[in-house]
mmCIF file of C-alpha atoms in Angstrom:
data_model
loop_
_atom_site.group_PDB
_atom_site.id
_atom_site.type_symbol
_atom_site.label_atom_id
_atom_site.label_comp_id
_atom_site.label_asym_id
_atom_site.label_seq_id
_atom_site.Cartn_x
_atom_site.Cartn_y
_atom_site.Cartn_z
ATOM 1 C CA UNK A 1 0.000 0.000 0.000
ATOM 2 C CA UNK A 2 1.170 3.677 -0.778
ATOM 3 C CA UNK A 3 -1.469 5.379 -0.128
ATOM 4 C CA UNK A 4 -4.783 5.922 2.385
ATOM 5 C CA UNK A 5 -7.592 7.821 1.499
ATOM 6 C CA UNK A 6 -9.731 8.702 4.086
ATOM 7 C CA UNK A 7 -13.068 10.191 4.477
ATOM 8 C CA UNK A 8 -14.587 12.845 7.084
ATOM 9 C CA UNK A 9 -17.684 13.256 8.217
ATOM 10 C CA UNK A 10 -18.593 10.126 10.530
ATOM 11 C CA UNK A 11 -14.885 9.029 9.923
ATOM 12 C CA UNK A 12 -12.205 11.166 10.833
ATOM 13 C CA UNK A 13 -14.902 13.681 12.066
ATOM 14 C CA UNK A 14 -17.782 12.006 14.105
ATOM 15 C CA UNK A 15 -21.390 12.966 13.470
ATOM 16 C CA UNK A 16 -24.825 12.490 12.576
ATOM 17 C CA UNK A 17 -24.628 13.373 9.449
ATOM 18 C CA UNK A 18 -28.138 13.588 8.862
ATOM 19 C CA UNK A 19 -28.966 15.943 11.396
ATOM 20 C CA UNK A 20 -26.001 18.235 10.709
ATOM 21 C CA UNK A 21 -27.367 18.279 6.850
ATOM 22 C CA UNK A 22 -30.971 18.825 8.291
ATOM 23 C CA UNK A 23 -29.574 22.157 10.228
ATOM 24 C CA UNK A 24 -27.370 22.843 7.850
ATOM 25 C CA UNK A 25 -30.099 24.011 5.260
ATOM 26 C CA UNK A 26 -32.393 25.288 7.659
ATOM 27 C CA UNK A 27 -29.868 27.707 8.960
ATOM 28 C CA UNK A 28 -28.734 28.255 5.050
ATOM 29 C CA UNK A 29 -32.494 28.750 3.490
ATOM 30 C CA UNK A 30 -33.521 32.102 5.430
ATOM 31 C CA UNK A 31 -29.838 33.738 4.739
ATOM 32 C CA UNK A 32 -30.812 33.810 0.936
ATOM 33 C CA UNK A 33 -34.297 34.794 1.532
ATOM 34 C CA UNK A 34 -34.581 38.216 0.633
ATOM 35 C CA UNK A 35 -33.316 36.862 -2.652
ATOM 36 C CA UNK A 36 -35.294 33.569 -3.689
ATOM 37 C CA UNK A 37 -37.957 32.440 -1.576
ATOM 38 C CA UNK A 38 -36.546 29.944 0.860
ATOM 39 C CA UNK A 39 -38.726 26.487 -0.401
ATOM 40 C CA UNK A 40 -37.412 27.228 -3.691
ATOM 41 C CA UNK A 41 -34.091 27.612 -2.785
ATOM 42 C CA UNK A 42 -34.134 24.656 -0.687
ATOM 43 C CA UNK A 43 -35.217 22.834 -3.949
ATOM 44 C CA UNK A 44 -32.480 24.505 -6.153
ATOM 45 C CA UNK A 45 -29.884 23.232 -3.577
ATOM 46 C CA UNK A 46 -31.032 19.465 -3.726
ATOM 47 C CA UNK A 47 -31.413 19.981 -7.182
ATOM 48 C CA UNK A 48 -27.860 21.127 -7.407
ATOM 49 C CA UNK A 49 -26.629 18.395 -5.460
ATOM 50 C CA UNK A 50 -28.582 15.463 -7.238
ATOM 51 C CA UNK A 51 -26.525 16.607 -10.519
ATOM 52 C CA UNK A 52 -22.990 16.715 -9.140
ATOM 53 C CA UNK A 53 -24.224 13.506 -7.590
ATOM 54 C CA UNK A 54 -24.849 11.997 -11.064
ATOM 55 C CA UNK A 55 -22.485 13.911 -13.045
ATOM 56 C CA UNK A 56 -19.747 12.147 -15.252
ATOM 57 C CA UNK A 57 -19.011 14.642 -17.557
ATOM 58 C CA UNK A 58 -14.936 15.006 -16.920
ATOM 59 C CA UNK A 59 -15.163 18.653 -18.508
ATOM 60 C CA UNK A 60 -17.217 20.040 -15.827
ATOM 61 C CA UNK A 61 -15.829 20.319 -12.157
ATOM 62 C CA UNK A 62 -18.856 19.729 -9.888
ATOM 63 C CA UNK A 63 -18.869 23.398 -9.293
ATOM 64 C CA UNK A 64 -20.049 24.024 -12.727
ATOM 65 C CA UNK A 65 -22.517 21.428 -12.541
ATOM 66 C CA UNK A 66 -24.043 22.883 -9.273
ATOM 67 C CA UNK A 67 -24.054 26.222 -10.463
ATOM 68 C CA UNK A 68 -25.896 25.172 -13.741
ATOM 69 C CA UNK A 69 -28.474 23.154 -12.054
ATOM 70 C CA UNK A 70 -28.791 25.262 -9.055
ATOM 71 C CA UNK A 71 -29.337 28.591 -10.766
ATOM 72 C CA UNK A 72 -32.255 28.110 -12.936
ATOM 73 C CA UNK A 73 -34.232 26.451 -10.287
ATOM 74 C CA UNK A 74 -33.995 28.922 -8.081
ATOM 75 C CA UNK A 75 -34.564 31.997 -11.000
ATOM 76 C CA UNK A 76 -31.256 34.066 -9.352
ATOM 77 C CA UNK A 77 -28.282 35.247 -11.444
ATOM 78 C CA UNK A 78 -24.957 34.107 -9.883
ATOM 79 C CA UNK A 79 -23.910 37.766 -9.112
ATOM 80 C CA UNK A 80 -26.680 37.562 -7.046
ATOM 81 C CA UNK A 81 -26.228 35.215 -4.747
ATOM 82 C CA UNK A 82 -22.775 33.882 -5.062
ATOM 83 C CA UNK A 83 -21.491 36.435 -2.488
ATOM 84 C CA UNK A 84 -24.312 35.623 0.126
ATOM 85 C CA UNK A 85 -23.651 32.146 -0.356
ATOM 86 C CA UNK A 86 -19.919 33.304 0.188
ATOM 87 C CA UNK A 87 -20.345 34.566 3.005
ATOM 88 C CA UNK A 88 -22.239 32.049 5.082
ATOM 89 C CA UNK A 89 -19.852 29.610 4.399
ATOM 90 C CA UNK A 90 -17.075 31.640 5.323
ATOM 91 C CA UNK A 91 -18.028 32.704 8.486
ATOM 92 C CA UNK A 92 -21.991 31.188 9.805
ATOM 93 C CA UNK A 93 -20.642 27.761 8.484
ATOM 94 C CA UNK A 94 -17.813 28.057 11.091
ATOM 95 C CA UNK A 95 -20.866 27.715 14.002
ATOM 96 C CA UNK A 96 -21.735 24.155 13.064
ATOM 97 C CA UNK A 97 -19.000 22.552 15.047
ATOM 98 C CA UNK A 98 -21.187 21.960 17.304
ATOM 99 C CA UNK A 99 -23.095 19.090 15.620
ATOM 100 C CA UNK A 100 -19.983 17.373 15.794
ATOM 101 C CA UNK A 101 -17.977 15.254 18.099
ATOM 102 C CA UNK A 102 -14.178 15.685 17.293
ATOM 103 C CA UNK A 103 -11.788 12.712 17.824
ATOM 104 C CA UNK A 104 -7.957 13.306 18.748
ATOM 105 C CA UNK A 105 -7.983 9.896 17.071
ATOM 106 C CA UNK A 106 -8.028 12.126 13.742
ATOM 107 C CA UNK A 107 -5.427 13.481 14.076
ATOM 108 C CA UNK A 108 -3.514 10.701 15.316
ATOM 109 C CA UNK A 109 -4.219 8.179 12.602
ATOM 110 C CA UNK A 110 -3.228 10.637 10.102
ATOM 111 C CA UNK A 111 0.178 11.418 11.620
ATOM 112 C CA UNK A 112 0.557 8.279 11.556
ATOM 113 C CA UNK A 113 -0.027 7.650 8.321
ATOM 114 C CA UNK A 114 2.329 10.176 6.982
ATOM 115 C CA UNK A 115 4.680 9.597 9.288
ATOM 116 C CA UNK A 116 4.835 6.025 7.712
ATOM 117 C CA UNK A 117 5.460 7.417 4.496
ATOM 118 C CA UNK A 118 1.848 6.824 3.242
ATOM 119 C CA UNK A 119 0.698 9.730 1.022
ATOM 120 C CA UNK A 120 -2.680 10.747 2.547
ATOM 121 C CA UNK A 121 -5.730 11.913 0.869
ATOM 122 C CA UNK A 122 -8.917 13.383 2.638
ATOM 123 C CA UNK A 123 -11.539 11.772 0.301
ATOM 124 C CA UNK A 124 -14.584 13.548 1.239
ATOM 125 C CA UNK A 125 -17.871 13.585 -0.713
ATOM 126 C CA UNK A 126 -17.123 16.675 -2.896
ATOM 127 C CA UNK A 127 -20.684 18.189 -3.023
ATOM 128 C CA UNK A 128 -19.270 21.500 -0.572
ATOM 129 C CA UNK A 129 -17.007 24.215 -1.375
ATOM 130 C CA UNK A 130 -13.074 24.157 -0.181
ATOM 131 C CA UNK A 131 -14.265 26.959 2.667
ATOM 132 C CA UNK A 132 -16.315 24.769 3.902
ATOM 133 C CA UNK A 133 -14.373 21.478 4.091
ATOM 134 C CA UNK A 134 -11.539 23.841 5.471
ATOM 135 C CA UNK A 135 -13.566 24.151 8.491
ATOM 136 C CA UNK A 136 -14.274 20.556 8.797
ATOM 137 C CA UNK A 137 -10.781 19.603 8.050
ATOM 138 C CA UNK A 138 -10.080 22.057 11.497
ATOM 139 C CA UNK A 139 -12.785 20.709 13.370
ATOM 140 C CA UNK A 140 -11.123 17.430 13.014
ATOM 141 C CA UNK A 141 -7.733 18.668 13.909
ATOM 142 C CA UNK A 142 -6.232 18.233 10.602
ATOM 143 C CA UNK A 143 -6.362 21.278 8.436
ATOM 144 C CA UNK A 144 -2.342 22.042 9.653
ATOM 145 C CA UNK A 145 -1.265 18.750 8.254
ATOM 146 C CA UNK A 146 0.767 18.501 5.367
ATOM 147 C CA UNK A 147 -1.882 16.546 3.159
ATOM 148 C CA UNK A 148 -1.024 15.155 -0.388
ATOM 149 C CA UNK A 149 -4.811 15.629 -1.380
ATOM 150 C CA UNK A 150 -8.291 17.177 -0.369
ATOM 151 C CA UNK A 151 -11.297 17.181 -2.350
ATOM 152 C CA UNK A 152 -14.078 19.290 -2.549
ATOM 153 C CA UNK A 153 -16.130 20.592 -5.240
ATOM 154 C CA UNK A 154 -13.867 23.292 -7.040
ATOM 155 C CA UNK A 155 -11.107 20.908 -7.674
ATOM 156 C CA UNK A 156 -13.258 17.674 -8.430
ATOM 157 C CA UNK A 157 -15.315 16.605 -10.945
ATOM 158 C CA UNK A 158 -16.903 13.189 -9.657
ATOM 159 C CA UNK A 159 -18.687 12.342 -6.392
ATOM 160 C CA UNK A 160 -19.122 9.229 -4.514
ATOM 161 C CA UNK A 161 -19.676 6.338 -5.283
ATOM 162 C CA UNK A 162 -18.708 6.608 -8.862
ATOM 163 C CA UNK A 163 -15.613 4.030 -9.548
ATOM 164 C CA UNK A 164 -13.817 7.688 -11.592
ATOM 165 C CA UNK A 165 -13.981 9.652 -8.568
ATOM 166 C CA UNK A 166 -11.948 6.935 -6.929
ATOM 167 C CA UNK A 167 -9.646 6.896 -9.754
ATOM 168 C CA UNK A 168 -8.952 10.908 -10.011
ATOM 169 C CA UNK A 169 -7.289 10.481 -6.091
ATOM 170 C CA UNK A 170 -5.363 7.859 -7.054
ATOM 171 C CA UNK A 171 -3.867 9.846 -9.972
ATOM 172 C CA UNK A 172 -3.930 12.770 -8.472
ATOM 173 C CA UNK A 173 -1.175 10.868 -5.894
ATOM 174 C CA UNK A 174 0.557 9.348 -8.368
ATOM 175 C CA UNK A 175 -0.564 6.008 -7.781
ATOM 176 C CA UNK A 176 -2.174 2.838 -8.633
ATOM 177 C CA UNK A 177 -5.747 2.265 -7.367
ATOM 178 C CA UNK A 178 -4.644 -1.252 -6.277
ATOM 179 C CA UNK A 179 -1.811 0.705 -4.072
ATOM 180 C CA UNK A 180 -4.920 2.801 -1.990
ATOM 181 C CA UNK A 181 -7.100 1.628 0.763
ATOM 182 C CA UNK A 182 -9.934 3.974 1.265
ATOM 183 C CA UNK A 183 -11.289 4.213 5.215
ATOM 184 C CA UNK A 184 -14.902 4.996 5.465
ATOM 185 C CA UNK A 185 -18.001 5.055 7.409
ATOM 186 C CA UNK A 186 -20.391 4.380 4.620
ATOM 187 C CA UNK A 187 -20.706 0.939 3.276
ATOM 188 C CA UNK A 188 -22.114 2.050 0.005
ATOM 189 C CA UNK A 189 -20.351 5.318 -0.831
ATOM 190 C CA UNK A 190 -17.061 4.872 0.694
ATOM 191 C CA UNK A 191 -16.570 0.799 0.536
ATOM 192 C CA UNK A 192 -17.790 1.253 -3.260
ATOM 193 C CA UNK A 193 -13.774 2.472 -3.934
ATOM 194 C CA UNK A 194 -13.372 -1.853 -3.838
ATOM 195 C CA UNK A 195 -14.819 -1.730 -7.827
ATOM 196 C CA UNK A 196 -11.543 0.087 -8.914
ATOM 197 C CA UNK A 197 -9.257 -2.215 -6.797
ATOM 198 C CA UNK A 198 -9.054 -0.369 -3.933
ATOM 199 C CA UNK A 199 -8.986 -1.902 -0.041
ATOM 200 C CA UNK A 200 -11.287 -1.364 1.886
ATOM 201 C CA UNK A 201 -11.597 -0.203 5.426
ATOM 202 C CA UNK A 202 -14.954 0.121 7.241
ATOM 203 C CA UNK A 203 -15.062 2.252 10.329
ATOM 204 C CA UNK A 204 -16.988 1.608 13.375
ATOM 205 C CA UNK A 205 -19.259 3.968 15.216
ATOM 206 C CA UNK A 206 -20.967 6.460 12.825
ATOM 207 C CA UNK A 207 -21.470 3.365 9.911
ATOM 208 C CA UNK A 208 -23.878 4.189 7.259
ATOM 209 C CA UNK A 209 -25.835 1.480 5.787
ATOM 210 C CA UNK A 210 -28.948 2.150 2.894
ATOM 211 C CA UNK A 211 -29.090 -1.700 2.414
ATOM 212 C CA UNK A 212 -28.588 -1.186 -1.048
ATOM 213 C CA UNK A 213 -25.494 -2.073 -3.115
ATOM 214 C CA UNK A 214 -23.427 -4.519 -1.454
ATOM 215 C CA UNK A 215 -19.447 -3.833 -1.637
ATOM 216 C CA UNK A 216 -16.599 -6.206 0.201
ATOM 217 C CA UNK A 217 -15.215 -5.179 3.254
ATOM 218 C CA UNK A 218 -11.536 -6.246 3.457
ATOM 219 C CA UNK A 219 -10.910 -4.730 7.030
ATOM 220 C CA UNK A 220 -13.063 -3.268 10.110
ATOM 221 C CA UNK A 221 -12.820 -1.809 13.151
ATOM 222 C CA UNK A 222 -12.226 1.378 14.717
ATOM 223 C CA UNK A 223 -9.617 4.229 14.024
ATOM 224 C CA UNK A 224 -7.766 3.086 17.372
ATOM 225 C CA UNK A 225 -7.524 -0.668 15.462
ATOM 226 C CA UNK A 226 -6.200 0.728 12.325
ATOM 227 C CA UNK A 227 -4.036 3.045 13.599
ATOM 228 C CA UNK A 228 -1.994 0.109 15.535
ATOM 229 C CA UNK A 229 -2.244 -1.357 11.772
ATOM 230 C CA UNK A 230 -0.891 1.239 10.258
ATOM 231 C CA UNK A 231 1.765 1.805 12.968
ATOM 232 C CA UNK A 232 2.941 -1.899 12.882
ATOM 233 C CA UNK A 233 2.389 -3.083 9.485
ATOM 234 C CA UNK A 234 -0.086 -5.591 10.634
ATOM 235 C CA UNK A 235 -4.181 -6.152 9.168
ATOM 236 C CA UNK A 236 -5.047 -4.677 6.002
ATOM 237 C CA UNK A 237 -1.246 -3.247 5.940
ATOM 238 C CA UNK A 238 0.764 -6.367 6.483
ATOM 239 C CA UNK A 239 3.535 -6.412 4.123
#
């Protein structure tokens, strides 16, 4: 293995992350409301999302594919609401911390990591701009840390589960896909990076489970276990 990709929310950053999307728009919705009406923006955003979500056009970072499903939904030029939108993640997004349970075990898995020589990717659903995965990543304790690779939806233009989004990290690090192990919460979206060649690792305590698609598991456990795996070459790191 040369590299570890590893995922955030309910991973390296524990959470519900149901609820924190639930509060998430409802704070959002009534910050853009003197501009689009806040049931139609809340269907612009999902309708925004569902697109990057599907997207496999490699021309079009999901950005672009947001931006040109979000705006006509919600009848707004992007002069108009760009800069609100701006703004609330760059400083009301910040509040949301609090929907979160931070882990020194982060922090620690990733030092690890790197200090093994592993090149370490935060492989986050990109569907959120870098401002707002910046706060995450220092929620988590991370953002200092010299990382090889952090997606988000400026610099990306797949989303999870799709097998290419898997693939962009891995060149993007200068690697083979059968050289990664991705380390997730999610059995579908994050244990899906198996269909490219990836390991897999599936981490305890936040896992998310649709019953859907079905993907192998190579290794489980918590970030404690694999951390010790990491550290000493043993489990899904055994050379």
């Amino acid at each position: 293995m040369k590299a570890i990709l590893f995922d955030l929310d309910g991973t390296l950053l524990p959470m519900d992350t149901e609820a924190f999307i639930k509060n998430y728009t409802k704070e959002l919705a009534p910050k853009v409301a003197h501009i689009v009406e806040p049931d139609q923006f809340i269907k612009a955003l999902w309708t925004g999302t569902e697109a990057m979500m599907s997207n496999k056009d490699a021309a079009k970072t999901n950005e672009t594919v947001f931006m040109n499903a979000f705006l006509p939904i919600a009848e707004v030029e992007k002069d108009e609401i760009w800069p609100v939108l701006d703004n609330f993640y760059n400083y009301d997004f910040a509040s949301f911390s609090y929907l979160t349970s931070p882990t020194s075990s982060a922090r620690e898995i990733v030092n690890t990591a790197l200090t093994k020589g592993y090149k370490v990717a935060i492989a986050t659903n990109p569907v959120f701009p870098k401002v707002a995965i910046e706060h995450r990543l220092e929620w988590a304790g991370l953002k200092d840390l010299p990382l090889d690779h952090v997606t988000y939806y400026e610099n990306s233009y797949y989303t999870k589960p799709h097998t290419e989004y898997y693939q962009s990290i891995a060149e993007e690090l200068g690697v083979n896909t059968n050289d990664c192990v991705m380390v997730g919460n999610d059995k579908q979206e994050d244990m899906a990076a198996g269909n490219c060649g990836m390991k897999t690792y599936l981490v305890h305590g936040h896992v998310i489970d649709r019953g859907t698609d079905s993907f192998a598991v190579n290794d489980e456990g918590t970030l404690e276990q694999l951390t010790k795996d990491i550290s000493d070459n043993t489990g899904i790191f055994k050379t």
